[in-house]
Coordinates of C-alpha atoms in Angstrom, one line a residue:
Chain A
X1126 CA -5.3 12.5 -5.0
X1127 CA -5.6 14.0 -8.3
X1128 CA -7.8 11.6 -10.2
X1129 CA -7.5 10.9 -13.8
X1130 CA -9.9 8.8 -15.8
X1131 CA -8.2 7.5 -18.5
X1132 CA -11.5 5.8 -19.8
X1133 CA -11.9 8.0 -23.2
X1134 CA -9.5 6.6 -25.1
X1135 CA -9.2 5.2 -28.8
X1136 CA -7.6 2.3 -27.8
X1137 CA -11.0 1.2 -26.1
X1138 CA -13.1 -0.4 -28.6
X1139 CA -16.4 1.7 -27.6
X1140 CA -14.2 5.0 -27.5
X1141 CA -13.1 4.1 -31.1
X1142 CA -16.8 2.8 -32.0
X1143 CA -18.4 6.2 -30.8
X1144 CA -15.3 8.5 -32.4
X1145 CA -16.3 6.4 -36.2
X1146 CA -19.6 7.5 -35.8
X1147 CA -19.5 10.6 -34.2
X1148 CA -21.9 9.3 -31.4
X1149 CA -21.4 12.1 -29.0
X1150 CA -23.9 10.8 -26.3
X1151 CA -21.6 7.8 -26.0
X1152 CA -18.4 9.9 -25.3
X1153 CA -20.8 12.3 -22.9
X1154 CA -21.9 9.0 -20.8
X1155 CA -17.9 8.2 -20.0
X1156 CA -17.3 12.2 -19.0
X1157 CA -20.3 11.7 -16.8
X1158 CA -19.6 8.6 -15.1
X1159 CA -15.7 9.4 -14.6
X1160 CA -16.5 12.7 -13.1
X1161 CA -19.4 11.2 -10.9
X1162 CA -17.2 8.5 -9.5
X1163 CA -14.4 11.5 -8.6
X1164 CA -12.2 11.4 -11.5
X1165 CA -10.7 14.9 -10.7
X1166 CA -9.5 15.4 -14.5
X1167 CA -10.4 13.1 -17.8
X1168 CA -7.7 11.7 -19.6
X1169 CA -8.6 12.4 -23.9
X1170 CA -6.7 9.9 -26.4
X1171 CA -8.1 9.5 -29.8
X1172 CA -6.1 6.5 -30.0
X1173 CA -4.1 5.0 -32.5
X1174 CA -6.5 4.5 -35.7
X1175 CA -7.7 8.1 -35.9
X1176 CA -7.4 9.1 -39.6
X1177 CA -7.5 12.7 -38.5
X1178 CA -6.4 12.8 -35.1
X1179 CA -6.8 16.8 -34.6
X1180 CA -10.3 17.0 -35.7
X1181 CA -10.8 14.2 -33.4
X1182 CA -9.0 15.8 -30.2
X1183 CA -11.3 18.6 -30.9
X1184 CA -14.6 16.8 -31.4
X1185 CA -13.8 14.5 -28.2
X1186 CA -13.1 18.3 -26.5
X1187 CA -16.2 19.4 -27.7
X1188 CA -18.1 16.5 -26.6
X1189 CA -16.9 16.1 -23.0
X1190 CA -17.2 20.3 -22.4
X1191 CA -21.2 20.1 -23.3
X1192 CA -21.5 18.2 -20.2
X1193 CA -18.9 18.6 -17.7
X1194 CA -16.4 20.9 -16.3
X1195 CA -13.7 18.4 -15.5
X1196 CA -10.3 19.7 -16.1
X1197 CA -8.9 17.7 -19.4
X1198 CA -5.5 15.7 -20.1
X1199 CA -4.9 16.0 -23.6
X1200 CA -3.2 13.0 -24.5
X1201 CA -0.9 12.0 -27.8
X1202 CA 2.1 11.5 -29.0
X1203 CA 1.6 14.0 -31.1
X1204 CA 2.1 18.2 -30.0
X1205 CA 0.0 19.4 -32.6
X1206 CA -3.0 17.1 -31.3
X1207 CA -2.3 18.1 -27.7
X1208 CA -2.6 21.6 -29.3
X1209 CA -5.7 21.4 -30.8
X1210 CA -7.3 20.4 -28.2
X1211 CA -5.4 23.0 -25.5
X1212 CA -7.3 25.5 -28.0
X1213 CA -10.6 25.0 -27.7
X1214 CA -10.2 23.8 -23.8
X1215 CA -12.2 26.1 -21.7
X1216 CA -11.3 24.1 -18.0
X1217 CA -7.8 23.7 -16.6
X1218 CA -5.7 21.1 -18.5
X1219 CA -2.6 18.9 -18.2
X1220 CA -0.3 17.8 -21.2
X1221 CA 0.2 14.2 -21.5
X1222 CA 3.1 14.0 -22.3
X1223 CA 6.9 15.2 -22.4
X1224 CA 9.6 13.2 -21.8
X1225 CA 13.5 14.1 -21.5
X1226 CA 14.9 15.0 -24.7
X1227 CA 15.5 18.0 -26.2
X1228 CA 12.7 18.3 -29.4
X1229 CA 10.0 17.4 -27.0
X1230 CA 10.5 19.7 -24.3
X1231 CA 11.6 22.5 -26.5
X1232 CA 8.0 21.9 -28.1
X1233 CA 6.0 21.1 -25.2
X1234 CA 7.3 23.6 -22.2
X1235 CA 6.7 26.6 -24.0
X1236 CA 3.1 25.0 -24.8
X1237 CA 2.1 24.6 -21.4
X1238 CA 3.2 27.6 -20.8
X1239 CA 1.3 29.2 -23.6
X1240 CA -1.8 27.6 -22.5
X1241 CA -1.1 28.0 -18.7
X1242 CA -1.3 24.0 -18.7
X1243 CA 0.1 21.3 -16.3
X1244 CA 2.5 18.6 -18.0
X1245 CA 3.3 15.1 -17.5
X1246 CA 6.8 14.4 -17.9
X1247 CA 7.7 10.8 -18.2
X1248 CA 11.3 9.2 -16.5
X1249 CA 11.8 8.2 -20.5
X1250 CA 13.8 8.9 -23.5
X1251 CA 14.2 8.1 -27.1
X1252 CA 16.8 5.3 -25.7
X1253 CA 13.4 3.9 -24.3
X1254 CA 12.3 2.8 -20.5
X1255 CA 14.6 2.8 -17.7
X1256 CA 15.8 0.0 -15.8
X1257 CA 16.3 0.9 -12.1
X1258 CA 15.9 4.3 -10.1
X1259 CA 18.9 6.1 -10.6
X1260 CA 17.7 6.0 -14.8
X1261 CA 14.7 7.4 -13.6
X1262 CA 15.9 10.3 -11.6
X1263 CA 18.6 10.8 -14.0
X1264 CA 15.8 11.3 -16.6
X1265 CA 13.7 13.0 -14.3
X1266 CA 16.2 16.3 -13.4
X1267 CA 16.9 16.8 -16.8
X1268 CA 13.4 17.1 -17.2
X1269 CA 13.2 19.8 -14.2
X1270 CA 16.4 21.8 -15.1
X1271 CA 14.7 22.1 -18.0
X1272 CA 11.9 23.6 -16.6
X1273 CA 13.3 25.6 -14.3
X1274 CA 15.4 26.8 -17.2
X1275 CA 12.2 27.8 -19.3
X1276 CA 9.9 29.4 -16.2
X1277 CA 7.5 26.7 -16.3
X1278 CA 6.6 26.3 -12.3
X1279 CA 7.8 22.6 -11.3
X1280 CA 5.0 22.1 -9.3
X1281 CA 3.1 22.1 -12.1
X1282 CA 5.0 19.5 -13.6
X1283 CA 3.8 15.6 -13.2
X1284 CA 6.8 13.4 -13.2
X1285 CA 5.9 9.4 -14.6
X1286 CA 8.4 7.2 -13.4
X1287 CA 7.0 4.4 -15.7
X1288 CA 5.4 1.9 -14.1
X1289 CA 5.7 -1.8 -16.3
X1290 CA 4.0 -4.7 -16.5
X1291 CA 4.6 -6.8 -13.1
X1292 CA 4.3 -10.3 -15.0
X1293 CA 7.3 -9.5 -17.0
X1294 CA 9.5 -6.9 -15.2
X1295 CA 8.8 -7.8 -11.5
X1296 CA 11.7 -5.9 -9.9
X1297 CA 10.6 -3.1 -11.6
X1298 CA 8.0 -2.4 -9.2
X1299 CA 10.2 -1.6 -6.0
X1300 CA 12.3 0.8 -7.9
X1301 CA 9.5 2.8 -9.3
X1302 CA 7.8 3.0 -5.4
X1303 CA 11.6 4.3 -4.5
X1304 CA 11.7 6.5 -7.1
X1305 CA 8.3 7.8 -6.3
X1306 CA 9.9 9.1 -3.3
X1307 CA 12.9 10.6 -4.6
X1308 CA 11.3 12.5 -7.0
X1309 CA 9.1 14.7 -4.4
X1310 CA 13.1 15.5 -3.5
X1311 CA 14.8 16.7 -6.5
X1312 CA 13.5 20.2 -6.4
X1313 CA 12.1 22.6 -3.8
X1314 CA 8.8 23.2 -4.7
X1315 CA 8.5 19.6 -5.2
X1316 CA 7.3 18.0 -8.4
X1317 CA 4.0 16.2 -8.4
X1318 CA 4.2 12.7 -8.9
X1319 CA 1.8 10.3 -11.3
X1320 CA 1.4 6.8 -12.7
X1321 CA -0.1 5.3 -15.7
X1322 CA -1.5 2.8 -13.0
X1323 CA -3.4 0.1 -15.4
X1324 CA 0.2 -0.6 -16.7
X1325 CA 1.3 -3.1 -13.9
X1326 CA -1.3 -5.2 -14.3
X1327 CA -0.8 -6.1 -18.2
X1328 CA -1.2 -9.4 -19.3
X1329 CA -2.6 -10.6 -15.6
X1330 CA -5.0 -12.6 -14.3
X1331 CA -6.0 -10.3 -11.5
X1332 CA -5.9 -6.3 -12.7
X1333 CA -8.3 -5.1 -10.6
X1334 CA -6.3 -6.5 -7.3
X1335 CA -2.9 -5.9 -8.9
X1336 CA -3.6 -2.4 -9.4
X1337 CA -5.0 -1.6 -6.0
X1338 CA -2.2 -3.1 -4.3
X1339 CA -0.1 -1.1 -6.8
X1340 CA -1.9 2.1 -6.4
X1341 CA -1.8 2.4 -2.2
X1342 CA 1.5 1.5 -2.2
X1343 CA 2.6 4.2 -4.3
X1344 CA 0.3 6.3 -2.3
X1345 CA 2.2 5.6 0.5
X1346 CA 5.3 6.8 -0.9
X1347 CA 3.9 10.2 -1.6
X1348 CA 2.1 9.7 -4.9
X1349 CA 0.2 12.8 -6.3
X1350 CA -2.2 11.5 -9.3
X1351 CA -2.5 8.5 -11.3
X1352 CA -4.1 7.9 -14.6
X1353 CA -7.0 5.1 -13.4
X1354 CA -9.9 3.2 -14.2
X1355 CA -12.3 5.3 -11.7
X1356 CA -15.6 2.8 -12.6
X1357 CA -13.3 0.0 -10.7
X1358 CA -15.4 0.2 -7.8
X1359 CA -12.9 -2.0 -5.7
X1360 CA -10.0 0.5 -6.5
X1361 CA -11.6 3.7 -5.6
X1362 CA -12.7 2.3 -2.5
X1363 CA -8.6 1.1 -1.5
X1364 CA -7.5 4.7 -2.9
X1365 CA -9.9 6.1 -0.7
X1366 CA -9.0 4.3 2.2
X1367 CA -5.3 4.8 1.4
X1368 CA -6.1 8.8 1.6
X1369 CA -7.6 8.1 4.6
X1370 CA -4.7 6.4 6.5
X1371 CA -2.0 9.0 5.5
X1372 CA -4.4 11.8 7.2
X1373 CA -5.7 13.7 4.3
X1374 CA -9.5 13.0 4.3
X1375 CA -11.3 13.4 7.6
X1376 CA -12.7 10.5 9.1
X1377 CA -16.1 9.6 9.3
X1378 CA -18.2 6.5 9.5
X1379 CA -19.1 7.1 6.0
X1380 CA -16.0 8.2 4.9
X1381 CA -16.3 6.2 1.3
X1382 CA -19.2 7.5 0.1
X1383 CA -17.9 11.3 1.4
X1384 CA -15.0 11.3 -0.3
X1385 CA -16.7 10.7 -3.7
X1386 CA -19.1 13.6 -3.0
Chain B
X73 CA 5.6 -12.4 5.1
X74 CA 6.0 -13.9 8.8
X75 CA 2.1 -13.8 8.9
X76 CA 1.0 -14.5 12.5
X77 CA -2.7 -15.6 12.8
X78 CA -5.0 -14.0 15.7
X79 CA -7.8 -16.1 15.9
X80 CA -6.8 -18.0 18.8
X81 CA -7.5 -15.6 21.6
X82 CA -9.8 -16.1 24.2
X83 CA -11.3 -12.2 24.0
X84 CA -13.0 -13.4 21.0
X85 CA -16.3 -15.2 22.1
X86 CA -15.9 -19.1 20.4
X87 CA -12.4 -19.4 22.2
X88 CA -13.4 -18.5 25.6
X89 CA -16.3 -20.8 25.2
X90 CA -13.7 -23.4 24.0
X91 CA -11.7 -23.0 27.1
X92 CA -14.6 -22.5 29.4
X93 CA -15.9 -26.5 28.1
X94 CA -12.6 -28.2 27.3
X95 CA -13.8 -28.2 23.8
X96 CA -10.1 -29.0 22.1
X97 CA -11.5 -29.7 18.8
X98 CA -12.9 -26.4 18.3
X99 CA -9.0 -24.9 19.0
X100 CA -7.6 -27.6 17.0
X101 CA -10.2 -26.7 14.0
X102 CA -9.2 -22.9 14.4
X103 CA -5.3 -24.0 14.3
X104 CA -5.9 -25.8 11.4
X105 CA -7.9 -23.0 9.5
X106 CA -5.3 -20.7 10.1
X107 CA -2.9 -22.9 9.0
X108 CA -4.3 -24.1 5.7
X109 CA -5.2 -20.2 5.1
X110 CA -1.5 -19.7 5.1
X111 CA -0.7 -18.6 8.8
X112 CA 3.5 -18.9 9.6
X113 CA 2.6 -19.3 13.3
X114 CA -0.5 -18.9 15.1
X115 CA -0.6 -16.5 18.1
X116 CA -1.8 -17.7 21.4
X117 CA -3.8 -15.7 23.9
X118 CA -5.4 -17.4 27.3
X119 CA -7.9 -13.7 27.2
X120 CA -8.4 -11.5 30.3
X121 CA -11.3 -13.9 31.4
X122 CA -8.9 -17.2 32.0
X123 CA -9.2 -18.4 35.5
X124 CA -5.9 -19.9 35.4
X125 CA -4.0 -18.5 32.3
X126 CA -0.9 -20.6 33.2
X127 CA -2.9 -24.1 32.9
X128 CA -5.3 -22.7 29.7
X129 CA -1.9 -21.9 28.1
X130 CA -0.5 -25.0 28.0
X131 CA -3.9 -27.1 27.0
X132 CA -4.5 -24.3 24.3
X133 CA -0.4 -25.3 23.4
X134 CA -0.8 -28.7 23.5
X135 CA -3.9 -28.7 21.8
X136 CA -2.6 -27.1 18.6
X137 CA 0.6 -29.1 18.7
X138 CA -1.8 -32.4 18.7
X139 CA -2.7 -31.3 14.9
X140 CA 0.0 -29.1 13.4
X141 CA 3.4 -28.2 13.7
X142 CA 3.1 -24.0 13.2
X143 CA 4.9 -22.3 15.2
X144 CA 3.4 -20.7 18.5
X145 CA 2.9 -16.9 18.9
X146 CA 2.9 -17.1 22.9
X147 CA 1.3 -14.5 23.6
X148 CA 0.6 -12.6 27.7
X149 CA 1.0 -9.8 29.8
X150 CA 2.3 -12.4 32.5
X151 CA 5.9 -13.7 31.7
X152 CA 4.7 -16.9 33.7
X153 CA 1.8 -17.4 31.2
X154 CA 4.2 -17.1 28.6
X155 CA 6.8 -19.4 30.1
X156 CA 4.4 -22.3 30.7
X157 CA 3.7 -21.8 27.0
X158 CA 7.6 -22.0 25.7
X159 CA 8.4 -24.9 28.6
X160 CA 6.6 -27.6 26.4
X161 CA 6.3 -26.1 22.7
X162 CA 7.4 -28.8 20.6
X163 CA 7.9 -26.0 17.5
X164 CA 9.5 -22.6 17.3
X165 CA 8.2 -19.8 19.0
X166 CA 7.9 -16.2 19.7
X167 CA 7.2 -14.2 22.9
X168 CA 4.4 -11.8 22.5
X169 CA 5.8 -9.4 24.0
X170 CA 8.2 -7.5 25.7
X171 CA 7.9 -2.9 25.8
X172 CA 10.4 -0.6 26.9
X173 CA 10.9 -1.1 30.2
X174 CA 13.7 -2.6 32.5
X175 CA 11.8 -5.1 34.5
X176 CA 9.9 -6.5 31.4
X177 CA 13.0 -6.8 29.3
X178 CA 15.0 -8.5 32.4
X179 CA 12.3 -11.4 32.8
X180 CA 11.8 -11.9 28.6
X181 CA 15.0 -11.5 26.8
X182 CA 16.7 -14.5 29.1
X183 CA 13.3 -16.1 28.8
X184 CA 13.8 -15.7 24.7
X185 CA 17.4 -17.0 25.0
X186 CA 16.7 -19.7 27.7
X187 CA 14.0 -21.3 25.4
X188 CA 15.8 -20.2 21.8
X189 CA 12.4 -17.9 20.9
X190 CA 12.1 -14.9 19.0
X191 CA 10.4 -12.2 20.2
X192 CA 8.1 -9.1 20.0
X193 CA 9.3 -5.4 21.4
X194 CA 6.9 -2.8 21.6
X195 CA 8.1 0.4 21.0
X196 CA 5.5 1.8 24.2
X197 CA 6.9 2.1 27.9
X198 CA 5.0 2.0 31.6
X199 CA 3.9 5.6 30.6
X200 CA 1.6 4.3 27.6
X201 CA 2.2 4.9 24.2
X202 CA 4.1 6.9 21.7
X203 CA 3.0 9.8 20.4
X204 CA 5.2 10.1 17.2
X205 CA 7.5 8.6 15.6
X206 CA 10.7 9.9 17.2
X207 CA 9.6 8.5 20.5
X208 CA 8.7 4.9 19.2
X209 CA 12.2 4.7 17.8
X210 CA 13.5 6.3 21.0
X211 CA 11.8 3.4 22.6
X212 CA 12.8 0.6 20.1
X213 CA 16.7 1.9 20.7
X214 CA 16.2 1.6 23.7
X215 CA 15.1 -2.6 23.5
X216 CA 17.7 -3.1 20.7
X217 CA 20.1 -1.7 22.9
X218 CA 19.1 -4.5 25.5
X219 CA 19.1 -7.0 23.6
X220 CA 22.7 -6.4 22.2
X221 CA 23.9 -5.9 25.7
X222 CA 22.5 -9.5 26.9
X223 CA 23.5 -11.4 23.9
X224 CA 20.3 -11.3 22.1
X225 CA 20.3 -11.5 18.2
X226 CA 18.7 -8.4 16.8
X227 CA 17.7 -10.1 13.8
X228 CA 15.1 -12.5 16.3
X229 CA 13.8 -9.2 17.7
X230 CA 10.3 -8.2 15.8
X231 CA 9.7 -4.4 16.6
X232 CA 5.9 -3.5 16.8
X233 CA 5.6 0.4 16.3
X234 CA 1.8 0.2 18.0
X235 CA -0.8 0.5 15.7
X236 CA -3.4 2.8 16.5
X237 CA -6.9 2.9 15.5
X238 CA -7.5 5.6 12.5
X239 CA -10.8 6.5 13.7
X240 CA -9.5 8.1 16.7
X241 CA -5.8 8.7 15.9
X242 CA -5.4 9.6 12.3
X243 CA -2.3 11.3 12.2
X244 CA -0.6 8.2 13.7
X245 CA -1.1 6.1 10.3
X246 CA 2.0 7.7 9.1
X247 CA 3.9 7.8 11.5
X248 CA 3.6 4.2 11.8
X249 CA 4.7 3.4 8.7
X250 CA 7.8 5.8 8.5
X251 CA 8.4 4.0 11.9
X252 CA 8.6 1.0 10.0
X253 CA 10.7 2.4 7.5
X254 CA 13.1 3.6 10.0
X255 CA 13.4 1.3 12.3
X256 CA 14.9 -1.0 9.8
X257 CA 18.0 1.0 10.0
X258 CA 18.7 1.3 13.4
X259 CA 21.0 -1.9 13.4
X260 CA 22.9 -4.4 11.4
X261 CA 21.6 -6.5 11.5
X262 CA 18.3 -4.8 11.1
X263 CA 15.8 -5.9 13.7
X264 CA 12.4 -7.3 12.4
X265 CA 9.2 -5.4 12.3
X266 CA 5.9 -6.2 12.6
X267 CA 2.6 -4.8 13.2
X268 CA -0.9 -5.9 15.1
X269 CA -3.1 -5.6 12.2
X270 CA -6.8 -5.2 13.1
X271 CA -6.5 -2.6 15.4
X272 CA -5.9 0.3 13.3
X273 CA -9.5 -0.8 12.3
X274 CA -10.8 -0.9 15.9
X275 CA -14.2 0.9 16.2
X276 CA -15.1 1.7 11.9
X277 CA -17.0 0.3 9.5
X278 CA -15.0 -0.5 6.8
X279 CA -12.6 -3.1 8.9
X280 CA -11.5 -5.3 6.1
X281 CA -10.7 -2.6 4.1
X282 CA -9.1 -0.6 6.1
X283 CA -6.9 -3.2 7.8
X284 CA -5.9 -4.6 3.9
X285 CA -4.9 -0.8 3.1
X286 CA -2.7 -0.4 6.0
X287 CA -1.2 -3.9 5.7
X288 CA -0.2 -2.9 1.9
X289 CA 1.2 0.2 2.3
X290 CA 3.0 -1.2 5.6
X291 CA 4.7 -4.0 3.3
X292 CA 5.9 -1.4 1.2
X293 CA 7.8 0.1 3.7
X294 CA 9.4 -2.7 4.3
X295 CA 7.0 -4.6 6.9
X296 CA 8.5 -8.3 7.8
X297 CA 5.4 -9.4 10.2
X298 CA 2.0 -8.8 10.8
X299 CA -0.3 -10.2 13.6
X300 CA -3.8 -10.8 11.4
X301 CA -6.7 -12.8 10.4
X302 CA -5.5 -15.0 7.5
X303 CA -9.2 -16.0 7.6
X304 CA -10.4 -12.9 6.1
X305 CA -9.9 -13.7 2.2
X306 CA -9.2 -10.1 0.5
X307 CA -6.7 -8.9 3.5
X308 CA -4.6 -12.1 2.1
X309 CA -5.2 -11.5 -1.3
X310 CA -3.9 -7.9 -1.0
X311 CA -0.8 -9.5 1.0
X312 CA -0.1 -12.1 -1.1
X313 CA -0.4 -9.5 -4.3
X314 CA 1.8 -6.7 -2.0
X315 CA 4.6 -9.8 -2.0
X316 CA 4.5 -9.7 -5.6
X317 CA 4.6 -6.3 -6.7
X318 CA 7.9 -6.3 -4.2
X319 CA 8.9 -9.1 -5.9
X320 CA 9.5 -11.6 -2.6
X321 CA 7.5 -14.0 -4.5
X322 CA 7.9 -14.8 -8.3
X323 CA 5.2 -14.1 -10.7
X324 CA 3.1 -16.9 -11.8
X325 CA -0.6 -16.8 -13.3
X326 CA -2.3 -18.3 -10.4
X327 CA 0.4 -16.5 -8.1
X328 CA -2.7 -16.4 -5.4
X329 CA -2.9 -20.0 -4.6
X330 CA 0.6 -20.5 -5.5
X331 CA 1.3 -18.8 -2.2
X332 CA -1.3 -20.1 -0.1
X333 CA 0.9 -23.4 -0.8

């Protein structure tokens, strides 16, 4: 499972705290601990009250690449702040995100391209979220055609199928775990597959249990990556064991504690 | 979620100690747990140490039907055991179980009809069990077929695709739960499925978790049953929060105990 800590992010009050007064150690501290409990890349927002949200991406950059050599997702709404930071990246990197229409792709494939950089292409388009699979996959080829169009590898891609809140769009949660599925069979090489995994759990009582439960189900309908909280102790251990039952971690006794070595 | 609760089964050490002394209020306090903790029927099981299985059976039946009304999980590898069981349940029941074989299904399916009881086929024959899952559904074609020959309904059948312990047999997680995905489709109606929980556990150190991974990616592939211990707290949790994500239960803030009642 490709693991991405999505724990420096503006949104978080500390992340914006530290960003405001360039406290470097405190952005270092959340590389660290997302990369020792296995994040396998680090998910970098600057959030939504940056004043000068390229400067930021590149200080963040800066920051996390003094101390680890975790692979970043540069993540914005924004293609010239993904691009900033793609610049001065010295580690593998993923683009978070494209989605299917025409500007963005046109802006964003020829990007990852440049920079030899995964992408994250969401099931979404200016219309906004889908409502049931067949949206989703829809979405999701015109995504791929596109790529295969442009020479951007599609197993380099990451398709999203956009997970939602389960407290207010409850039967969204089958088709996403069917759409999972499909996805890995709309093109040979396969696309990878990720989730913005926090998402189904908004507004609940019980996120930490809710996203577990999310998460290994989704595992077990192929899933790829997912953008997580790796300091949940209680998740890693159910992704871990999820990896485990579909055969592709070696048992041992100690199995938990190997996999995060 | 046809949860089926495993606690009464005298190869655990406090039942065959019941059954040894007569105690009936330690049974009846066991049926009761189980019951409270959410349990749809409790499963039944005189354990290979019974003296006389055919008398235990019925004092262990009559014994949990003196304090509630679950239905009984009757469950032997002696159709006689079984039949003492379903000659004076008072509730409905289910014959734990039948495998591929023509002798076995020729005593339980008339059994099943005789005493109106659903019942459990394992997908495993004389010559022990599967080894992929093109051979369990071989074998579960093979009961279905049986049963729609002798005027059993399909939708009463519960296939079990034999749960192996991951330790020992890790490629087998998968198949198992493709298994279930398939064997959903091999009639209309679609047969039931269901699994015996703890033992793809058997012999590790991380039972609970391992067992509430497997039960939650089982659910989402479409998992009607599972033979468990509705005791064990976070397994039900992750159950009860699996039911939700599929959206078999309706969201509610306190959706955990909503269930439980």
């Amino acid at each position: 499972m490709f693991i991405i800590g999505e724990l420096i992010n503006g949104m978080y009050k500390n992340v914006q705290e530290a960003i405001k007064n360039k406290d470097k150690k405190a952005i270092q501290e959340i590389a660290i601990a997302q990369t020792k409990a296995g994040s396998s890349a680090l998910d970098v927002n600057c959030g939504p009250a940056s004043a000068n949200p390229k400067d930021t991406m590149k200080w963040l950059v800066e920051a996390i690449q003094e101390v680890v050599d975790t692979p970043l997702c540069l993540d914005s709404t924004r293609p010239d702040v993904i691009e900033a930071g793609l610049s001065i990246a010295k580690n593998k990197t993923v683009i978070n995100s494209a989605y299917a229409d025409q500007e963005k792709l046109d802006t964003l494939v020829p990007m990852a391209l440049k920079y030899n950089s995964a992408l994250i292409g969401l099931a979404m388009s200016k219309k906004g979220v889908p409502q049931d699979k067949l949206q989703r996959l829809e979405l999701a080829v015109q995504i791929i055609t596109y790529c295969q169009d442009n020479g951007f590898p599609v197993n380099n891609l990451y398709l999203d199928p956009i997970v939602l809140p389960v407290n207010v769009a409850q039967s969204q949660g089958q088709e996403v775990l069917e759409t999972i599925r499909e996805f890995k069979i709309l093109s040979d090489p396969a696309p990878k597959t990720v989730v913005g995994l926090s998402n189904v759990s908004q507004g609940t009582n019980q996120r930490s249990l809710i996203n577990r439960t999310f998460l290994v189900m989704a595992q077990g309908c192929g899933l790829d990556s997912a953008i997580l909280d790796p300091l949940d102790n209680d998740l890693m251990d159910a992704l871990i064991a999820a990896e485990l039952i579909l055969n592709k971690q070696i048992y041992c006794d100690s199995f938990l504690n190997a996999y995060r070595k």
